Amino acid sequence: MYSGLRYITLPRTLETIDNAVLNSRLDELTVLNPDFVFPGYNTYFGLKPRVIKGYYNSTAQEYAAQYGSDFVCLCTDGTENHDYEETVVPPTADEKGYTLYTCKTCGYNYKSNVIKADEIVYTNGGRTLVSYSPNLTDDTFVVPDTVNVISDDAFKNEYLKTVVVSKNVKVIGNSAFENCPNLESVEFSDDAQLEQIESSAFAGTNIQTVVVPESVKSVKSKAFANCIKLDSFDVEENVEEIADDAFENSNNVTLICPYQSASYKFASRKKIPTIAYSRIPDQKYTGKPVCPEVAIYDVNGNRMYNGMDFYFTYKNNINVGTAYTVVNGIGAYNGRVKNLKFKIVKAAAKPSPVSASTLKVSLARTSYTYDGSAKKPNVIVKTKAGKTVSSSNYTASYSGARKNVGAYTVTIKFKNSYTGTVKRTFRIYPKATYITKLVAGKKSFTAKWSKQTAQVTGYQVQYCVRSNFKGAKTVTVGSAKTASRKIAKVAGNKKYYVRVRTYKTVGKTRYYSSWSKAKAVKTK
């Protein structure tokens, strides 16, 4: 069915319609019911509305996408405008925050990383504080823990007197607080991560005392310029750079800093009054108050005097842990105070000695062949984990002359942080010999060998029909001067394998050399 209709608007109360309407060459179909149920599309006629208008996320949008019609959201077509409702999702330690904008008419929504909360604007999911409204009348503001950066020119407020900077802020931008003329105090946490104070960050404020976090590396141009009430600027060792004009027209400031630090050298160059202190080394626990004095210097490197320029008090200075020497300025330095940290530590307890029984103690060699020289094998000591123990932790003593055939003892005695004594043994064996000739006889053979007389008592001759000498017979020759032996009563016309070795008797123990290389002979 084709009609002359070109534009149709279906009211919000209508739930569905015959599919013939959709197959009537419509130029434009407007659907005001977001849940309208579309009839099936007639693919035979191949007709569909050219443009479908409806609401975001509606069945009209789905139908247009399915069958290739152009879709136009009513809120952006001039009929109506998006009426957004803002929902602020604050950042957490793990997730960035955002502002969710949702159209109350059509449901269209999008996220923005700009967060607006009580006239304070954050971007980057709450990581960057962009602006603090001049209309806010609170005298104190605590920067949220989620903020990493305070942007340039972020604060313009005449009511603000105190700012507490969270530990996660790393950068305070250019002129961040310059337009807060009544700001008196800026506070940083002990574990602050602040690294940079940019140009003019606190210029022109009424700040009186600044304790800069240990993490700060640089203080930029005019950061504290025109702060006429600033009288104490306490800065730590890590500051590598202070701009020459950082305190321009802030003529009452005194720098408190480590002696010979970059900050001290800056103050000396600029002739800014200074209280410079030396570091306090760890102090031993005594059970009584620990009261270390500190060397204090002025801007010219002159030693200042206890009782004249300052006096000391102490905090938490009895028990093990962090203690403080408090430097209190007097006279020209009246009102300047510096808490110098030091540690009270117990003397390290001596570790229990390591028992030799838990160590792996061995000799580099446990056997030698006699050659007339003294033997002295090295000692090797390792822990169970395989770490070598230095020879400075033990002594090794050797028994006897250790030249002749026999067994010798090495006594390893431990010292220092090791305890116990261990004994290890090595042996010297007689020099081996070798067969010079085998002579076959009738049901016999004669073995001849090289004579060895030094540290040798005699010889052993071993013979067998098997080359592996399994089931072999052994004949002992009791004189070192004898160099041959006839072996009789063996099988005739039989191949025999023969080898020979030396031995030395020491006390009741025989020490044998290694066997010679085997040779074969066939009897007659």
Coordinates of C-alpha atoms in Angstrom, one line a residue:
M1 CA 0.0 0.0 0.0
Y2 CA 1.4 3.4 -1.0
S3 CA -0.1 6.7 0.2
G4 CA 0.8 10.3 -0.3
L5 CA 2.0 10.7 3.3
R6 CA 5.5 12.0 3.7
Y7 CA 5.7 13.0 7.4
I8 CA 4.0 11.3 10.3
T9 CA 4.3 11.9 14.1
L10 CA 3.3 9.1 16.4
P11 CA 2.1 10.3 19.8
R12 CA 3.6 9.2 23.2
T13 CA 0.4 7.2 24.0
L14 CA 0.7 5.1 20.8
E15 CA 2.3 1.6 21.5
T16 CA 2.4 0.1 18.0
I17 CA 1.1 0.5 14.4
D18 CA 0.4 -1.6 11.3
N19 CA 3.5 -2.2 9.2
A20 CA 1.7 -0.8 6.1
V21 CA 2.4 2.7 7.5
L22 CA 6.1 2.0 7.5
N23 CA 6.0 0.8 3.9
S24 CA 4.4 4.0 2.5
R25 CA 7.5 5.8 1.2
L26 CA 7.7 8.1 4.3
D27 CA 10.3 10.8 4.3
E28 CA 10.2 11.3 8.0
L29 CA 8.7 9.3 11.0
T30 CA 8.7 10.9 14.4
V31 CA 8.1 8.5 17.4
L32 CA 7.4 10.2 20.8
N33 CA 7.0 6.9 22.7
P34 CA 10.6 5.7 23.6
D35 CA 9.2 2.2 24.0
F36 CA 7.2 2.0 20.9
V37 CA 6.8 -1.5 19.4
F38 CA 7.7 -1.5 15.7
P39 CA 6.0 -4.1 13.5
G40 CA 8.0 -6.3 11.2
Y41 CA 9.7 -4.7 8.2
N42 CA 8.4 -5.8 4.8
T43 CA 11.5 -6.7 2.8
Y44 CA 9.4 -7.5 -0.2
F45 CA 8.4 -4.0 -0.9
G46 CA 11.8 -2.7 0.3
L47 CA 10.3 0.5 1.7
K48 CA 11.1 2.2 5.0
P49 CA 11.1 5.7 6.4
R50 CA 14.1 7.7 5.2
V51 CA 14.5 9.5 8.5
I52 CA 13.3 8.4 12.0
K53 CA 13.2 10.9 14.8
G54 CA 13.0 9.7 18.5
Y55 CA 14.8 9.8 21.8
Y56 CA 18.2 8.6 22.7
N57 CA 18.4 4.9 23.5
S58 CA 14.8 4.4 22.3
T59 CA 13.3 1.6 20.2
A60 CA 13.2 4.1 17.3
Q61 CA 17.0 4.5 17.4
E62 CA 17.3 0.7 17.4
Y63 CA 14.9 0.3 14.5
A64 CA 16.7 2.9 12.4
A65 CA 20.0 1.3 13.0
Q66 CA 18.6 -2.2 12.1
Y67 CA 17.1 -1.2 8.8
G68 CA 19.4 1.6 7.7
S69 CA 17.2 4.7 8.3
D70 CA 18.8 8.0 9.4
F71 CA 18.2 8.6 13.1
V72 CA 17.8 12.1 14.6
C73 CA 17.6 12.6 18.4
L74 CA 14.7 15.0 19.1
C75 CA 16.7 17.0 21.7
T76 CA 19.2 18.1 19.1
D77 CA 16.7 18.8 16.3
G78 CA 15.5 22.1 17.6
T79 CA 12.2 20.7 18.7
E80 CA 13.7 20.4 22.2
N81 CA 17.1 21.0 23.7
H82 CA 19.0 18.6 26.0
D83 CA 18.0 19.4 29.6
Y84 CA 21.0 18.1 31.5
E85 CA 21.1 16.9 35.1
E86 CA 24.6 16.9 36.6
T87 CA 25.8 14.0 38.9
V88 CA 29.2 14.4 40.5
V89 CA 31.1 11.2 41.1
P90 CA 34.0 12.1 43.4
P91 CA 37.5 10.5 42.9
T92 CA 38.8 7.8 45.2
A93 CA 42.3 6.6 45.9
D94 CA 42.1 4.2 43.0
E95 CA 39.5 5.7 40.6
K96 CA 39.3 9.1 38.9
G97 CA 36.2 11.1 39.5
Y98 CA 34.0 12.6 36.9
T99 CA 30.7 14.6 36.3
L100 CA 27.9 12.6 34.6
Y101 CA 25.6 14.8 32.4
T102 CA 22.2 13.1 31.7
C103 CA 19.4 14.6 29.6
K104 CA 16.2 14.5 31.6
T105 CA 14.2 14.5 28.4
C106 CA 15.8 11.8 26.2
G107 CA 18.2 10.1 28.6
Y108 CA 21.3 10.9 26.5
N109 CA 24.4 11.1 28.8
Y110 CA 28.1 11.7 28.7
K111 CA 31.0 11.9 31.2
S112 CA 33.3 14.8 31.7
N113 CA 36.5 14.8 33.7
V114 CA 35.7 18.3 35.0
I115 CA 34.3 18.0 38.4
K116 CA 32.3 20.9 39.9
A117 CA 31.7 20.7 43.6
D118 CA 30.7 23.7 45.8
E119 CA 32.2 26.1 43.3
I120 CA 35.6 24.3 43.2
V121 CA 36.5 22.9 39.8
Y122 CA 38.7 19.8 39.4
T123 CA 39.8 18.2 36.2
N124 CA 41.7 15.0 35.3
G125 CA 39.3 13.0 37.4
G126 CA 39.9 15.1 40.5
R127 CA 43.7 15.0 40.2
T128 CA 44.0 18.7 39.3
L129 CA 42.5 21.5 41.2
V130 CA 41.7 24.2 38.6
S131 CA 39.9 26.9 40.5
Y132 CA 38.6 27.9 43.9
S133 CA 35.6 30.4 43.7
P134 CA 36.1 33.9 45.1
N135 CA 32.5 33.6 46.4
L136 CA 33.4 31.0 49.1
T137 CA 33.7 32.6 52.5
D138 CA 35.4 29.8 54.5
D139 CA 38.7 30.9 56.1
T140 CA 40.2 27.3 55.9
F141 CA 40.4 24.9 53.0
V142 CA 41.8 21.4 53.1
V143 CA 43.0 20.2 49.7
P144 CA 41.5 16.7 49.0
D145 CA 43.9 13.7 49.0
T146 CA 43.1 13.0 45.4
V147 CA 44.7 16.2 44.1
N148 CA 48.2 16.0 42.6
V149 CA 48.4 19.4 41.0
I150 CA 47.2 22.9 42.1
S151 CA 46.9 24.8 38.8
D152 CA 48.2 28.2 37.9
D153 CA 46.0 31.0 39.3
A154 CA 43.8 28.4 41.0
F155 CA 42.9 30.5 44.1
K156 CA 41.3 34.0 44.0
N157 CA 39.7 34.5 47.4
E158 CA 40.0 37.3 50.0
Y159 CA 38.4 35.2 52.8
L160 CA 40.9 32.3 52.8
K161 CA 43.4 32.4 55.7
T162 CA 44.6 28.8 56.0
V163 CA 45.3 26.1 53.4
V164 CA 46.1 22.5 54.4
V165 CA 47.9 20.9 51.4
S166 CA 47.3 17.1 51.1
K167 CA 50.3 14.7 51.0
N168 CA 49.7 13.8 47.3
V169 CA 50.1 17.3 45.8
K170 CA 53.4 17.4 43.9
V171 CA 53.2 20.8 42.2
I172 CA 51.8 24.2 43.3
G173 CA 51.4 26.2 40.1
N174 CA 52.3 29.7 39.1
S175 CA 50.5 32.4 41.1
A176 CA 48.4 29.6 42.6
F177 CA 47.7 31.7 45.8
E178 CA 48.9 35.1 44.7
N179 CA 45.3 36.4 44.7
C180 CA 44.6 35.4 48.3
P181 CA 45.9 38.6 50.1
N182 CA 44.7 37.4 53.6
L183 CA 46.3 34.0 53.5
E184 CA 48.3 33.6 56.7
S185 CA 49.2 29.9 56.9
V186 CA 50.0 27.0 54.6
E187 CA 50.4 23.6 56.2
F188 CA 52.0 20.5 54.8
S189 CA 51.8 16.9 56.1
D190 CA 54.9 15.1 57.4
D191 CA 54.8 12.7 54.5
A192 CA 54.1 15.3 51.8
Q193 CA 55.2 14.5 48.2
L194 CA 55.5 18.1 47.1
E195 CA 58.4 18.7 44.6
Q196 CA 57.9 22.1 43.1
I197 CA 56.7 25.5 44.2
E198 CA 56.3 27.5 41.0
S199 CA 56.7 31.2 40.3
S200 CA 54.7 33.7 42.4
A201 CA 52.9 30.8 44.0
F202 CA 52.4 32.6 47.4
A203 CA 53.5 36.1 46.3
G204 CA 51.8 39.0 48.1
T205 CA 50.2 36.8 50.8
N206 CA 50.3 37.4 54.6
I207 CA 52.1 34.1 55.3
Q208 CA 54.3 34.3 58.4
T209 CA 56.0 30.9 58.7
V210 CA 56.6 28.2 56.0
V211 CA 58.0 24.8 56.8
V212 CA 58.9 23.3 53.4
P213 CA 58.4 19.5 53.0
E214 CA 61.6 17.4 52.6
S215 CA 60.4 16.3 49.2
V216 CA 60.6 19.8 47.6
K217 CA 63.4 20.2 45.0
S218 CA 62.9 23.7 43.7
V219 CA 61.4 27.1 44.7
K220 CA 60.8 29.2 41.6
S221 CA 61.0 32.9 40.8
K222 CA 59.1 35.3 43.2
A223 CA 57.4 32.3 44.8
F224 CA 57.3 34.2 48.1
A225 CA 57.8 37.8 46.9
N226 CA 56.2 40.7 48.6
C227 CA 55.3 38.6 51.7
I228 CA 56.0 41.4 54.2
K229 CA 55.0 39.3 57.2
L230 CA 57.1 36.2 56.3
D231 CA 59.7 35.8 59.1
S232 CA 60.7 32.1 59.0
F233 CA 61.3 29.9 56.0
D234 CA 62.3 26.4 57.0
V235 CA 63.8 24.4 54.2
E236 CA 65.4 20.9 54.0
E237 CA 68.5 19.3 52.4
N238 CA 66.7 18.1 49.3
V239 CA 66.0 21.6 47.9
E240 CA 68.4 22.0 44.9
E241 CA 67.4 25.4 43.7
I242 CA 66.0 28.6 45.1
A243 CA 65.5 31.4 42.5
D244 CA 67.4 34.6 43.3
D245 CA 64.2 36.6 43.5
A246 CA 62.2 34.0 45.3
F247 CA 61.9 36.4 48.4
E248 CA 61.9 39.7 46.5
N249 CA 60.7 42.5 48.9
S250 CA 60.1 39.9 51.7
N251 CA 62.7 41.6 53.8
N252 CA 61.9 40.1 57.2
V253 CA 62.5 36.5 56.3
T254 CA 65.1 34.3 58.1
L255 CA 66.1 31.0 56.4
I256 CA 66.4 27.9 58.6
C257 CA 68.3 25.3 56.7
P258 CA 71.1 22.6 57.0
Y259 CA 74.7 24.1 57.1
Q260 CA 76.5 24.1 53.8
S261 CA 73.3 23.0 51.9
A262 CA 72.2 24.6 48.6
S263 CA 69.8 26.7 50.6
Y264 CA 72.5 27.9 52.9
K265 CA 74.7 28.9 50.0
F266 CA 71.8 30.7 48.5
A267 CA 71.2 32.7 51.7
S268 CA 74.9 33.5 52.0
R269 CA 75.0 34.8 48.5
K270 CA 71.8 36.9 49.1
K271 CA 72.8 37.9 52.6
I272 CA 69.6 36.7 54.1
P273 CA 69.7 36.1 57.8
T274 CA 70.1 32.4 58.5
I275 CA 70.0 29.8 61.2
A276 CA 72.0 26.9 59.8
Y277 CA 72.3 23.6 61.7
S278 CA 74.5 20.5 61.5
R279 CA 72.9 17.1 61.4
I280 CA 72.6 15.0 64.5
P281 CA 73.9 11.4 64.2
D282 CA 72.1 8.5 65.8
Q283 CA 72.4 8.4 69.6
K284 CA 72.7 5.3 71.7
Y285 CA 69.9 4.4 74.1
T286 CA 70.9 4.7 77.7
G287 CA 67.6 4.7 79.5
K288 CA 68.2 8.3 80.5
P289 CA 67.4 11.6 78.6
V290 CA 69.7 12.0 75.6
C291 CA 70.5 15.6 75.0
P292 CA 72.9 16.1 72.0
E293 CA 73.9 19.6 71.2
V294 CA 74.0 20.9 67.7
A295 CA 76.4 23.3 65.9
I296 CA 74.5 26.4 64.8
Y297 CA 75.9 28.9 62.2
D298 CA 74.8 32.3 60.9
V299 CA 74.8 33.4 57.3
N300 CA 78.5 34.3 57.4
G301 CA 79.5 30.8 58.7
N302 CA 80.1 32.1 62.3
R303 CA 79.3 29.7 65.1
M304 CA 76.3 30.9 67.1
Y305 CA 76.1 30.6 70.9
N306 CA 73.8 28.6 73.2
G307 CA 72.2 31.0 75.6
M308 CA 73.0 34.1 73.5
D309 CA 71.4 33.4 70.1
F310 CA 69.3 30.3 71.0
Y311 CA 68.7 27.7 73.6
F312 CA 67.9 23.9 73.3
T313 CA 64.9 22.0 74.6
Y314 CA 64.2 18.3 73.9
K315 CA 61.2 16.1 73.1
N316 CA 60.8 12.3 73.2
N317 CA 64.5 11.9 74.0
I318 CA 64.5 8.9 76.4
N319 CA 63.2 5.8 74.6
V320 CA 64.3 4.2 71.4
G321 CA 62.8 5.9 68.3
T322 CA 62.6 9.4 66.9
A323 CA 63.6 12.2 69.2
Y324 CA 63.9 16.0 68.8
T325 CA 66.4 18.7 69.7
V326 CA 64.4 21.9 69.6
V327 CA 66.4 25.0 68.6
N328 CA 64.7 28.1 70.0
G329 CA 66.0 31.4 68.7
I330 CA 66.4 34.4 71.1
G331 CA 67.6 38.0 70.7
A332 CA 67.7 38.8 67.0
Y333 CA 66.3 35.4 66.3
N334 CA 63.5 35.5 68.7
G335 CA 60.5 33.4 67.6
R336 CA 62.4 31.2 65.2
V337 CA 62.0 27.5 66.2
K338 CA 63.4 24.4 64.5
N339 CA 62.7 20.8 65.5
L340 CA 65.8 18.7 64.6
K341 CA 65.1 15.0 64.4
F342 CA 67.5 12.3 65.5
K343 CA 67.2 8.7 66.3
I344 CA 67.8 6.9 69.6
V345 CA 68.9 3.4 68.9
K346 CA 69.9 0.4 70.9
A347 CA 73.3 -1.0 70.4
A348 CA 73.1 -3.8 67.9
A349 CA 73.0 -7.1 69.7
K350 CA 75.9 -9.4 68.8
P351 CA 74.5 -12.3 66.7
S352 CA 74.7 -15.8 68.2
P353 CA 77.8 -17.6 66.9
V354 CA 77.3 -20.0 64.1
S355 CA 78.1 -23.6 65.0
A356 CA 80.6 -25.4 62.9
S357 CA 78.1 -28.3 62.8
T358 CA 75.9 -26.2 60.5
L359 CA 78.6 -25.6 58.0
K360 CA 79.9 -27.6 55.0
V361 CA 83.6 -28.1 55.7
S362 CA 85.7 -29.9 53.1
L363 CA 89.3 -30.2 51.7
A364 CA 90.2 -29.2 48.2
R365 CA 91.8 -32.7 47.8
T366 CA 91.6 -35.8 49.9
S367 CA 94.1 -38.0 48.1
Y368 CA 97.6 -37.6 46.7
T369 CA 100.2 -39.9 45.2
Y370 CA 103.6 -40.0 46.9
D371 CA 106.2 -37.8 45.2
G372 CA 108.4 -36.9 48.2
S373 CA 106.9 -33.4 48.8
A374 CA 104.7 -32.3 51.7
K375 CA 101.0 -32.0 51.0
K376 CA 98.7 -29.2 52.3
P377 CA 95.2 -29.3 50.8
N378 CA 93.2 -26.1 51.1
V379 CA 90.2 -25.9 53.4
I380 CA 86.8 -25.0 51.9
V381 CA 84.0 -23.8 54.2
K382 CA 80.5 -22.9 53.1
T383 CA 77.2 -22.2 54.7
K384 CA 74.2 -24.4 54.0
A385 CA 73.1 -21.8 51.5
G386 CA 76.3 -22.2 49.6
K387 CA 78.0 -18.9 50.6
T388 CA 81.7 -19.2 51.2
V389 CA 83.0 -18.4 54.7
S390 CA 86.1 -16.3 54.8
S391 CA 89.3 -18.0 56.0
S392 CA 89.6 -15.1 58.5
N393 CA 87.0 -16.9 60.5
Y394 CA 89.0 -20.1 61.1
T395 CA 92.5 -21.5 61.5
A396 CA 93.7 -24.8 60.0
S397 CA 96.5 -27.0 61.5
Y398 CA 98.0 -30.0 59.7
S399 CA 99.4 -33.2 61.4
G400 CA 102.9 -34.6 60.6
A401 CA 105.3 -33.9 57.8
R402 CA 102.7 -35.0 55.3
K403 CA 105.3 -36.4 52.8
N404 CA 105.2 -40.2 53.2
V405 CA 102.4 -42.6 52.5
G406 CA 99.7 -42.5 55.1
A407 CA 96.6 -40.7 56.5
Y408 CA 96.8 -37.1 57.9
T409 CA 94.4 -34.9 59.8
V410 CA 93.5 -31.3 59.3
T411 CA 92.0 -29.6 62.3
I412 CA 89.8 -26.5 61.5
K413 CA 89.2 -24.3 64.5
F414 CA 86.5 -21.5 64.1
K415 CA 86.6 -18.0 65.6
N416 CA 84.9 -14.6 65.4
S417 CA 81.1 -15.2 64.9
Y418 CA 81.7 -18.9 64.4
T419 CA 82.3 -21.6 67.0
G420 CA 83.5 -25.2 67.1
T421 CA 86.2 -27.4 65.7
V422 CA 86.1 -29.8 62.8
K423 CA 88.6 -32.4 61.6
R424 CA 89.1 -33.6 58.1
T425 CA 91.4 -36.4 56.7
F426 CA 93.5 -36.8 53.5
R427 CA 95.7 -39.6 52.4
I428 CA 99.0 -40.1 50.5
Y429 CA 99.1 -43.3 48.5
P430 CA 102.2 -45.1 47.1
K431 CA 103.4 -44.5 43.5
A432 CA 101.9 -46.9 41.0
T433 CA 103.8 -49.3 38.8
Y434 CA 103.3 -50.9 35.4
I435 CA 103.7 -54.3 33.7
T436 CA 106.9 -54.5 31.6
K437 CA 106.4 -58.0 30.2
L438 CA 104.1 -61.1 30.4
V439 CA 105.8 -64.5 29.5
A440 CA 103.5 -67.4 28.7
G441 CA 104.3 -70.9 30.1
K442 CA 102.7 -74.3 30.2
K443 CA 99.6 -73.8 32.3
S444 CA 101.4 -70.7 33.7
F445 CA 102.7 -67.2 33.0
T446 CA 105.2 -64.9 34.5
A447 CA 104.4 -61.2 35.1
K448 CA 107.2 -58.6 35.2
W449 CA 106.8 -55.0 36.4
S450 CA 108.8 -51.8 37.0
K451 CA 110.3 -51.9 40.5
Q452 CA 109.2 -49.2 43.0
T453 CA 111.1 -49.0 46.2
A454 CA 110.4 -45.5 47.7
Q455 CA 107.5 -45.8 50.2
V456 CA 106.5 -49.2 48.9
T457 CA 106.3 -52.4 51.0
G458 CA 105.3 -54.8 48.2
Y459 CA 103.1 -55.5 45.2
Q460 CA 99.8 -57.3 44.3
V461 CA 99.3 -59.1 41.0
Q462 CA 95.8 -59.7 39.9
Y463 CA 94.7 -62.0 37.0
C464 CA 91.4 -63.1 35.5
V465 CA 90.0 -64.6 32.3
R466 CA 87.6 -61.7 32.1
S467 CA 88.7 -58.2 31.1
N468 CA 86.6 -56.6 33.8
F469 CA 88.4 -58.7 36.4
K470 CA 85.2 -60.1 37.8
G471 CA 86.1 -63.1 39.9
A472 CA 89.8 -62.3 39.7
K473 CA 92.5 -63.9 41.9
T474 CA 95.1 -61.8 43.6
V475 CA 98.7 -62.7 44.6
T476 CA 100.7 -60.6 47.1
V477 CA 104.4 -60.1 46.7
G478 CA 105.9 -59.0 50.1
S479 CA 109.1 -57.4 48.9
A480 CA 109.5 -54.0 47.1
K481 CA 112.7 -55.4 45.6
T482 CA 111.0 -58.2 43.8
A483 CA 109.9 -57.2 40.3
S484 CA 108.4 -60.5 38.9
R485 CA 106.2 -63.4 39.9
K486 CA 105.3 -66.7 38.1
I487 CA 101.7 -67.6 38.3
A488 CA 101.3 -71.4 38.0
K489 CA 98.5 -73.9 38.0
V490 CA 96.3 -71.9 35.7
A491 CA 94.4 -73.3 32.7
G492 CA 96.4 -74.1 29.6
N493 CA 95.7 -72.5 26.2
K494 CA 93.7 -69.7 28.0
K495 CA 93.9 -66.0 27.7
Y496 CA 94.4 -64.1 31.0
Y497 CA 94.2 -60.4 31.8
V498 CA 96.9 -59.2 34.3
R499 CA 97.4 -56.0 36.3
V500 CA 99.6 -55.0 39.2
R501 CA 99.7 -52.4 41.9
T502 CA 102.0 -51.3 44.8
Y503 CA 101.2 -51.1 48.5
K504 CA 102.7 -49.6 51.6
T505 CA 102.0 -50.9 55.2
V506 CA 101.7 -48.1 57.8
G507 CA 101.0 -49.5 61.2
K508 CA 98.2 -51.9 60.7
T509 CA 96.9 -50.2 57.5
R510 CA 97.8 -51.0 53.9
Y511 CA 97.7 -48.1 51.4
Y512 CA 97.4 -49.3 47.8
S513 CA 98.3 -47.4 44.6
S514 CA 96.0 -47.5 41.6
W515 CA 96.1 -50.6 39.4
S516 CA 98.3 -50.6 36.4
K517 CA 96.9 -50.8 32.9
A518 CA 95.9 -54.4 32.2
K519 CA 97.8 -56.6 29.7
A520 CA 96.8 -60.0 28.2
V521 CA 98.7 -63.3 27.9
K522 CA 97.7 -66.7 26.5
T523 CA 99.0 -69.7 28.3
K524 CA 100.4 -72.9 26.6

